[in-house]
PDB file of C-alpha atoms in Angstrom:
ATOM      1  CA  UNK S 240      91.502 134.245  97.815  1.00  0.00           C
ATOM      2  CA  UNK S 241      93.326 137.249  96.531  1.00  0.00           C
ATOM      3  CA  UNK S 242      97.820 136.557  98.103  1.00  0.00           C
ATOM      4  CA  UNK S 243     100.059 139.035  98.626  1.00  0.00           C
ATOM      5  CA  UNK S 244     104.120 138.737  99.162  1.00  0.00           C
ATOM      6  CA  UNK S 245     106.278 141.498  99.788  1.00  0.00           C
ATOM      7  CA  UNK S 246     109.978 141.129  97.913  1.00  0.00           C
ATOM      8  CA  UNK S 247     112.638 143.651  98.403  1.00  0.00           C
ATOM      9  CA  UNK S 248     116.504 144.213 100.747  1.00  0.00           C
ATOM     10  CA  UNK S 249     116.324 144.446 103.923  1.00  0.00           C
ATOM     11  CA  UNK S 250     119.178 147.142 104.074  1.00  0.00           C
ATOM     12  CA  UNK S 251     119.072 150.330 102.790  1.00  0.00           C
ATOM     13  CA  UNK S 252     122.036 153.122 103.392  1.00  0.00           C
ATOM     14  CA  UNK S 253     121.535 155.893 104.687  1.00  0.00           C
ATOM     15  CA  UNK S 254     120.303 158.503 101.605  1.00  0.00           C
ATOM     16  CA  UNK S 255     119.921 155.730  98.818  1.00  0.00           C
ATOM     17  CA  UNK S 256     116.758 154.501  97.895  1.00  0.00           C
ATOM     18  CA  UNK S 257     113.980 151.888  99.449  1.00  0.00           C
ATOM     19  CA  UNK S 258     113.119 148.985  96.820  1.00  0.00           C
ATOM     20  CA  UNK S 259     110.232 146.927  97.242  1.00  0.00           C
ATOM     21  CA  UNK S 260     107.785 144.814  95.074  1.00  0.00           C
ATOM     22  CA  UNK S 261     104.459 143.621  95.957  1.00  0.00           C
ATOM     23  CA  UNK S 262     103.363 140.083  93.479  1.00  0.00           C
ATOM     24  CA  UNK S 263      99.799 139.475  93.906  1.00  0.00           C
ATOM     25  CA  UNK S 264      98.614 135.802  93.390  1.00  0.00           C
ATOM     26  CA  UNK S 265      94.631 134.759  93.368  1.00  0.00           C
ATOM     27  CA  UNK S 266      93.544 137.290  90.988  1.00  0.00           C
ATOM     28  CA  UNK S 267      94.805 140.270  88.713  1.00  0.00           C
ATOM     29  CA  UNK S 268      95.724 143.257  89.759  1.00  0.00           C
ATOM     30  CA  UNK S 269      93.887 144.633  86.507  1.00  0.00           C
ATOM     31  CA  UNK S 270      90.770 142.901  87.167  1.00  0.00           C
ATOM     32  CA  UNK S 271      89.363 144.239  89.991  1.00  0.00           C
ATOM     33  CA  UNK S 272      88.233 147.890  91.707  1.00  0.00           C
ATOM     34  CA  UNK S 273      90.918 147.293  93.657  1.00  0.00           C
ATOM     35  CA  UNK S 274      93.399 150.262  94.764  1.00  0.00           C
ATOM     36  CA  UNK S 275      96.833 148.559  95.691  1.00  0.00           C
ATOM     37  CA  UNK S 276      99.053 150.111  98.451  1.00  0.00           C
ATOM     38  CA  UNK S 277     101.615 150.117 101.338  1.00  0.00           C
ATOM     39  CA  UNK S 278     101.556 150.756 104.821  1.00  0.00           C
ATOM     40  CA  UNK S 279     104.518 150.755 106.757  1.00  0.00           C
ATOM     41  CA  UNK S 280     104.937 150.283 110.896  1.00  0.00           C
ATOM     42  CA  UNK S 281     108.274 151.130 112.630  1.00  0.00           C
ATOM     43  CA  UNK S 282     109.339 148.568 116.093  1.00  0.00           C
ATOM     44  CA  UNK S 283     106.534 149.004 118.407  1.00  0.00           C
ATOM     45  CA  UNK S 284     105.401 151.699 116.748  1.00  0.00           C
ATOM     46  CA  UNK S 285     102.012 152.102 114.966  1.00  0.00           C
ATOM     47  CA  UNK S 286     100.050 151.336 110.639  1.00  0.00           C
ATOM     48  CA  UNK S 287     101.499 154.556 108.312  1.00  0.00           C
ATOM     49  CA  UNK S 288      99.334 154.559 105.121  1.00  0.00           C
ATOM     50  CA  UNK S 289     101.818 155.748 103.063  1.00  0.00           C
ATOM     51  CA  UNK S 290     100.557 155.120  99.081  1.00  0.00           C
ATOM     52  CA  UNK S 291      97.833 153.500  96.794  1.00  0.00           C
ATOM     53  CA  UNK S 292      98.120 153.699  93.150  1.00  0.00           C
ATOM     54  CA  UNK S 293      94.951 151.485  90.846  1.00  0.00           C
ATOM     55  CA  UNK S 294      95.631 149.437  87.694  1.00  0.00           C
ATOM     56  CA  UNK S 295      95.241 152.078  85.069  1.00  0.00           C
ATOM     57  CA  UNK S 296      97.250 154.560  86.662  1.00  0.00           C
ATOM     58  CA  UNK S 297      96.039 156.881  89.688  1.00  0.00           C
ATOM     59  CA  UNK S 298      97.751 157.232  92.429  1.00  0.00           C
ATOM     60  CA  UNK S 299      97.165 158.978  95.260  1.00  0.00           C
ATOM     61  CA  UNK S 300     100.807 159.296  98.014  1.00  0.00           C
ATOM     62  CA  UNK S 301     100.697 160.338 102.633  1.00  0.00           C
ATOM     63  CA  UNK S 302     101.341 164.006 102.026  1.00  0.00           C
ATOM     64  CA  UNK S 303     103.972 163.558 104.524  1.00  0.00           C
ATOM     65  CA  UNK S 304     105.919 161.331 101.753  1.00  0.00           C
ATOM     66  CA  UNK S 305     105.089 162.180  98.349  1.00  0.00           C
ATOM     67  CA  UNK S 306     108.190 163.637  97.460  1.00  0.00           C
ATOM     68  CA  UNK S 307     110.033 161.242  98.435  1.00  0.00           C
ATOM     69  CA  UNK S 308     107.738 158.110  97.008  1.00  0.00           C
ATOM     70  CA  UNK S 309     107.364 156.512  93.409  1.00  0.00           C
ATOM     71  CA  UNK S 310     104.680 153.013  93.149  1.00  0.00           C
ATOM     72  CA  UNK S 311     103.745 151.906  89.678  1.00  0.00           C
ATOM     73  CA  UNK S 312     102.249 149.036  88.890  1.00  0.00           C
ATOM     74  CA  UNK S 313     103.380 145.697  86.612  1.00  0.00           C
ATOM     75  CA  UNK S 314     100.250 144.090  84.910  1.00  0.00           C
ATOM     76  CA  UNK S 315     102.112 141.797  83.181  1.00  0.00           C
ATOM     77  CA  UNK S 316     103.844 140.065  86.549  1.00  0.00           C
ATOM     78  CA  UNK S 317     101.017 141.027  88.564  1.00  0.00           C
ATOM     79  CA  UNK S 318     103.308 143.218  90.777  1.00  0.00           C
ATOM     80  CA  UNK S 319     102.993 147.113  92.259  1.00  0.00           C
ATOM     81  CA  UNK S 320     106.168 148.456  93.507  1.00  0.00           C
ATOM     82  CA  UNK S 321     107.370 151.032  95.747  1.00  0.00           C
ATOM     83  CA  UNK S 322     110.396 153.044  95.685  1.00  0.00           C
ATOM     84  CA  UNK S 323     111.011 155.551  98.781  1.00  0.00           C
ATOM     85  CA  UNK S 324     114.332 157.803  98.473  1.00  0.00           C
ATOM     86  CA  UNK S 325     117.062 159.717 100.537  1.00  0.00           C
ATOM     87  CA  UNK S 326     115.751 156.904 103.223  1.00  0.00           C
ATOM     88  CA  UNK S 327     117.262 157.750 106.911  1.00  0.00           C
ATOM     89  CA  UNK S 328     116.958 155.630 110.318  1.00  0.00           C
ATOM     90  CA  UNK S 329     113.134 156.417 110.218  1.00  0.00           C
ATOM     91  CA  UNK S 330     112.210 155.066 107.513  1.00  0.00           C
ATOM     92  CA  UNK S 331     113.899 152.240 109.392  1.00  0.00           C
ATOM     93  CA  UNK S 332     110.181 149.164 109.053  1.00  0.00           C
ATOM     94  CA  UNK S 333     107.839 146.883 108.870  1.00  0.00           C
ATOM     95  CA  UNK S 334     106.892 147.192 105.280  1.00  0.00           C
ATOM     96  CA  UNK S 335     103.121 145.829 104.385  1.00  0.00           C
ATOM     97  CA  UNK S 336     101.524 145.572 100.315  1.00  0.00           C
ATOM     98  CA  UNK S 337      98.673 145.765 100.734  1.00  0.00           C
ATOM     99  CA  UNK S 338      94.521 145.476  98.901  1.00  0.00           C
ATOM    100  CA  UNK S 339      92.193 148.340  99.873  1.00  0.00           C
ATOM    101  CA  UNK S 340      88.809 148.879  98.803  1.00  0.00           C
ATOM    102  CA  UNK S 341      88.295 151.788 101.212  1.00  0.00           C
ATOM    103  CA  UNK S 342      89.354 149.904 103.944  1.00  0.00           C
ATOM    104  CA  UNK S 343      92.882 147.326 103.722  1.00  0.00           C
ATOM    105  CA  UNK S 344      91.511 143.966 103.908  1.00  0.00           C
ATOM    106  CA  UNK S 345      94.259 141.725 102.479  1.00  0.00           C
ATOM    107  CA  UNK S 346      97.557 141.699 103.167  1.00  0.00           C
ATOM    108  CA  UNK S 347     101.371 140.633 102.402  1.00  0.00           C
ATOM    109  CA  UNK S 348     103.111 139.078 105.953  1.00  0.00           C
ATOM    110  CA  UNK S 349     105.135 142.296 105.961  1.00  0.00           C
ATOM    111  CA  UNK S 350     108.639 142.837 104.880  1.00  0.00           C
ATOM    112  CA  UNK S 351     111.496 144.401 107.697  1.00  0.00           C
ATOM    113  CA  UNK S 352     113.792 147.582 106.048  1.00  0.00           C
ATOM    114  CA  UNK S 353     116.443 148.728 108.514  1.00  0.00           C
ATOM    115  CA  UNK S 354     118.057 151.830 106.929  1.00  0.00           C
ATOM    116  CA  UNK S 355     121.706 151.180 108.445  1.00  0.00           C
ATOM    117  CA  UNK S 356     124.963 151.907 107.688  1.00  0.00           C
TER     118      UNK S 356
ATOM    119  CA  UNK W 178      94.109 165.360 106.999  1.00  0.00           C
ATOM    120  CA  UNK W 179      91.768 163.471 109.553  1.00  0.00           C
ATOM    121  CA  UNK W 180      93.009 162.677 113.031  1.00  0.00           C
ATOM    122  CA  UNK W 181      92.591 159.143 114.667  1.00  0.00           C
ATOM    123  CA  UNK W 182      92.613 159.136 118.365  1.00  0.00           C
ATOM    124  CA  UNK W 183      92.340 155.766 120.395  1.00  0.00           C
ATOM    125  CA  UNK W 184      91.548 155.042 123.977  1.00  0.00           C
ATOM    126  CA  UNK W 185      92.714 153.327 125.755  1.00  0.00           C
ATOM    127  CA  UNK W 186      96.466 152.637 125.421  1.00  0.00           C
ATOM    128  CA  UNK W 187      96.078 149.399 127.061  1.00  0.00           C
ATOM    129  CA  UNK W 188      92.865 148.303 129.193  1.00  0.00           C
ATOM    130  CA  UNK W 189      94.011 144.613 130.724  1.00  0.00           C
ATOM    131  CA  UNK W 190      91.036 142.008 130.986  1.00  0.00           C
ATOM    132  CA  UNK W 191      90.710 138.839 132.290  1.00  0.00           C
ATOM    133  CA  UNK W 192      89.907 136.383 129.717  1.00  0.00           C
ATOM    134  CA  UNK W 193      86.217 135.837 128.898  1.00  0.00           C
ATOM    135  CA  UNK W 194      85.446 139.784 129.550  1.00  0.00           C
ATOM    136  CA  UNK W 195      83.368 142.653 128.388  1.00  0.00           C
ATOM    137  CA  UNK W 196      86.216 144.488 126.360  1.00  0.00           C
ATOM    138  CA  UNK W 197      85.336 147.740 125.181  1.00  0.00           C
ATOM    139  CA  UNK W 198      88.056 149.965 123.096  1.00  0.00           C
ATOM    140  CA  UNK W 199      86.570 153.123 121.411  1.00  0.00           C
ATOM    141  CA  UNK W 200      87.545 155.465 118.555  1.00  0.00           C
ATOM    142  CA  UNK W 201      87.010 159.157 118.065  1.00  0.00           C
ATOM    143  CA  UNK W 202      87.761 161.247 115.067  1.00  0.00           C
ATOM    144  CA  UNK W 203      88.724 164.396 114.384  1.00  0.00           C
ATOM    145  CA  UNK W 204      86.191 165.394 111.963  1.00  0.00           C
ATOM    146  CA  UNK W 205      83.013 163.124 111.088  1.00  0.00           C
ATOM    147  CA  UNK W 206      84.158 160.389 108.845  1.00  0.00           C
ATOM    148  CA  UNK W 207      80.149 159.040 108.533  1.00  0.00           C
ATOM    149  CA  UNK W 208      80.501 155.116 108.790  1.00  0.00           C
ATOM    150  CA  UNK W 209      83.460 155.088 106.951  1.00  0.00           C
ATOM    151  CA  UNK W 210      85.452 153.317 109.719  1.00  0.00           C
ATOM    152  CA  UNK W 211      87.305 149.965 109.912  1.00  0.00           C
ATOM    153  CA  UNK W 212      88.823 147.704 112.875  1.00  0.00           C
ATOM    154  CA  UNK W 213      91.864 145.823 112.453  1.00  0.00           C
ATOM    155  CA  UNK W 214      93.385 142.966 114.656  1.00  0.00           C
ATOM    156  CA  UNK W 215      97.272 142.652 115.101  1.00  0.00           C
ATOM    157  CA  UNK W 216      98.590 140.364 116.878  1.00  0.00           C
ATOM    158  CA  UNK W 217     102.807 139.820 117.155  1.00  0.00           C
ATOM    159  CA  UNK W 218     105.028 139.357 114.585  1.00  0.00           C
ATOM    160  CA  UNK W 219     102.050 138.794 111.944  1.00  0.00           C
ATOM    161  CA  UNK W 220     100.204 141.375 109.888  1.00  0.00           C
ATOM    162  CA  UNK W 221      97.003 142.938 110.555  1.00  0.00           C
ATOM    163  CA  UNK W 222      93.874 141.658 109.941  1.00  0.00           C
ATOM    164  CA  UNK W 223      90.713 143.084 109.201  1.00  0.00           C
ATOM    165  CA  UNK W 224      87.956 143.239 111.514  1.00  0.00           C
ATOM    166  CA  UNK W 225      85.062 145.254 110.725  1.00  0.00           C
ATOM    167  CA  UNK W 226      84.241 147.986 108.223  1.00  0.00           C
ATOM    168  CA  UNK W 227      81.429 150.235 107.520  1.00  0.00           C
ATOM    169  CA  UNK W 228      81.368 150.888 111.210  1.00  0.00           C
ATOM    170  CA  UNK W 229      80.036 148.442 112.134  1.00  0.00           C
ATOM    171  CA  UNK W 230      79.986 145.032 109.712  1.00  0.00           C
ATOM    172  CA  UNK W 231      82.078 141.984 110.379  1.00  0.00           C
ATOM    173  CA  UNK W 232      84.641 141.223 108.397  1.00  0.00           C
ATOM    174  CA  UNK W 233      84.772 137.714 106.325  1.00  0.00           C
ATOM    175  CA  UNK W 234      84.867 134.770 108.917  1.00  0.00           C
ATOM    176  CA  UNK W 235      85.365 137.295 112.054  1.00  0.00           C
ATOM    177  CA  UNK W 236      83.777 135.824 115.018  1.00  0.00           C
ATOM    178  CA  UNK W 237      80.231 136.962 116.329  1.00  0.00           C
ATOM    179  CA  UNK W 238      81.717 138.141 119.526  1.00  0.00           C
ATOM    180  CA  UNK W 239      83.555 141.262 117.361  1.00  0.00           C
ATOM    181  CA  UNK W 240      81.278 143.974 117.138  1.00  0.00           C
ATOM    182  CA  UNK W 241      81.477 148.110 115.778  1.00  0.00           C
ATOM    183  CA  UNK W 242      79.201 150.676 116.433  1.00  0.00           C
ATOM    184  CA  UNK W 243      79.417 154.398 116.350  1.00  0.00           C
ATOM    185  CA  UNK W 244      79.203 157.131 113.524  1.00  0.00           C
ATOM    186  CA  UNK W 245      80.466 160.274 113.154  1.00  0.00           C
ATOM    187  CA  UNK W 246      83.346 161.489 115.122  1.00  0.00           C
ATOM    188  CA  UNK W 247      82.852 158.553 118.715  1.00  0.00           C
ATOM    189  CA  UNK W 248      83.218 154.584 118.068  1.00  0.00           C
ATOM    190  CA  UNK W 249      83.011 151.991 119.242  1.00  0.00           C
ATOM    191  CA  UNK W 250      84.693 148.320 119.394  1.00  0.00           C
ATOM    192  CA  UNK W 251      83.718 145.678 121.721  1.00  0.00           C
ATOM    193  CA  UNK W 252      84.605 141.967 122.018  1.00  0.00           C
ATOM    194  CA  UNK W 253      81.926 140.645 124.051  1.00  0.00           C
ATOM    195  CA  UNK W 254      83.505 136.786 125.941  1.00  0.00           C
ATOM    196  CA  UNK W 255      87.431 137.931 124.921  1.00  0.00           C
ATOM    197  CA  UNK W 256      89.174 134.420 124.240  1.00  0.00           C
ATOM    198  CA  UNK W 257      92.594 133.610 125.343  1.00  0.00           C
ATOM    199  CA  UNK W 258      93.801 134.704 121.377  1.00  0.00           C
ATOM    200  CA  UNK W 259      92.124 138.084 121.044  1.00  0.00           C
ATOM    201  CA  UNK W 260      94.807 139.341 122.811  1.00  0.00           C
ATOM    202  CA  UNK W 261      96.314 141.898 120.589  1.00  0.00           C
ATOM    203  CA  UNK W 262      96.686 145.581 119.268  1.00  0.00           C
ATOM    204  CA  UNK W 263      93.313 147.465 117.655  1.00  0.00           C
ATOM    205  CA  UNK W 264      93.677 150.108 114.941  1.00  0.00           C
ATOM    206  CA  UNK W 265      90.686 151.798 113.416  1.00  0.00           C
ATOM    207  CA  UNK W 266      91.311 153.470 109.929  1.00  0.00           C
ATOM    208  CA  UNK W 267      89.415 155.847 108.728  1.00  0.00           C
ATOM    209  CA  UNK W 268      88.293 156.178 104.685  1.00  0.00           C
ATOM    210  CA  UNK W 269      85.956 158.584 104.294  1.00  0.00           C
ATOM    211  CA  UNK W 270      88.051 161.513 103.796  1.00  0.00           C
ATOM    212  CA  UNK W 271      91.680 160.368 101.970  1.00  0.00           C
ATOM    213  CA  UNK W 272      94.434 160.932 100.494  1.00  0.00           C
ATOM    214  CA  UNK W 273      95.559 160.179 102.852  1.00  0.00           C
ATOM    215  CA  UNK W 274      94.620 157.132 105.120  1.00  0.00           C
ATOM    216  CA  UNK W 275      94.713 157.837 108.559  1.00  0.00           C
ATOM    217  CA  UNK W 276      94.784 154.475 111.186  1.00  0.00           C
ATOM    218  CA  UNK W 277      94.432 155.362 114.556  1.00  0.00           C
ATOM    219  CA  UNK W 278      97.655 155.173 117.236  1.00  0.00           C
ATOM    220  CA  UNK W 279      96.389 151.687 118.380  1.00  0.00           C
ATOM    221  CA  UNK W 280      94.954 149.543 121.984  1.00  0.00           C
ATOM    222  CA  UNK W 281      97.134 147.126 123.868  1.00  0.00           C
ATOM    223  CA  UNK W 282      94.365 144.284 125.039  1.00  0.00           C
ATOM    224  CA  UNK W 283      96.018 142.878 127.534  1.00  0.00           C
ATOM    225  CA  UNK W 284      95.041 140.132 129.832  1.00  0.00           C
ATOM    226  CA  UNK W 285      94.479 140.968 133.543  1.00  0.00           C
TER     227      UNK W 285
END
């Protein structure tokens, strides 16, 4: 069974870049048909898909965030990463990493990222 | 982008009663719809995919139905552990994958 774990700073200053990594265990990032994705949830609000990446390099971003998002995969470390640039307070949220064929079946526990000076 | 709309926003139900949650898509998503359960402080958990297929380990009291633009999640007899927020998500037209805004099921 896959397990996913997010890691990264819990506090980011406005205008800086939010960087998170998701470590996958229980399976190989490159050995499955999963898309590896990021989803966020502002405090008290709903879920927003950020983007998804396939190990071979196909990447899809939410059009609403596309200009600020970069995702990558490191198959040697069985990890994938998220960079979100020029953050504002509106980017404060719990960030989840997840695996998806088309629906999201495995999730990390989530990590709260607060944007504040 | 397909917009998913859930109703009601909050559903108050007594333990042992049936709960019926609705999800509407702004255009047809065929049967490419999933439901998730989220408890406070936890990640969402996949309940249903393909509109009606229960995910591994999900109790039979959870059932999904519908196709096209109208979908329903039914919890046949609410248990204490079922009080949570439920989200629908379409995966027919992507990107973007889109979620509904959620329905909170609370104890009456």
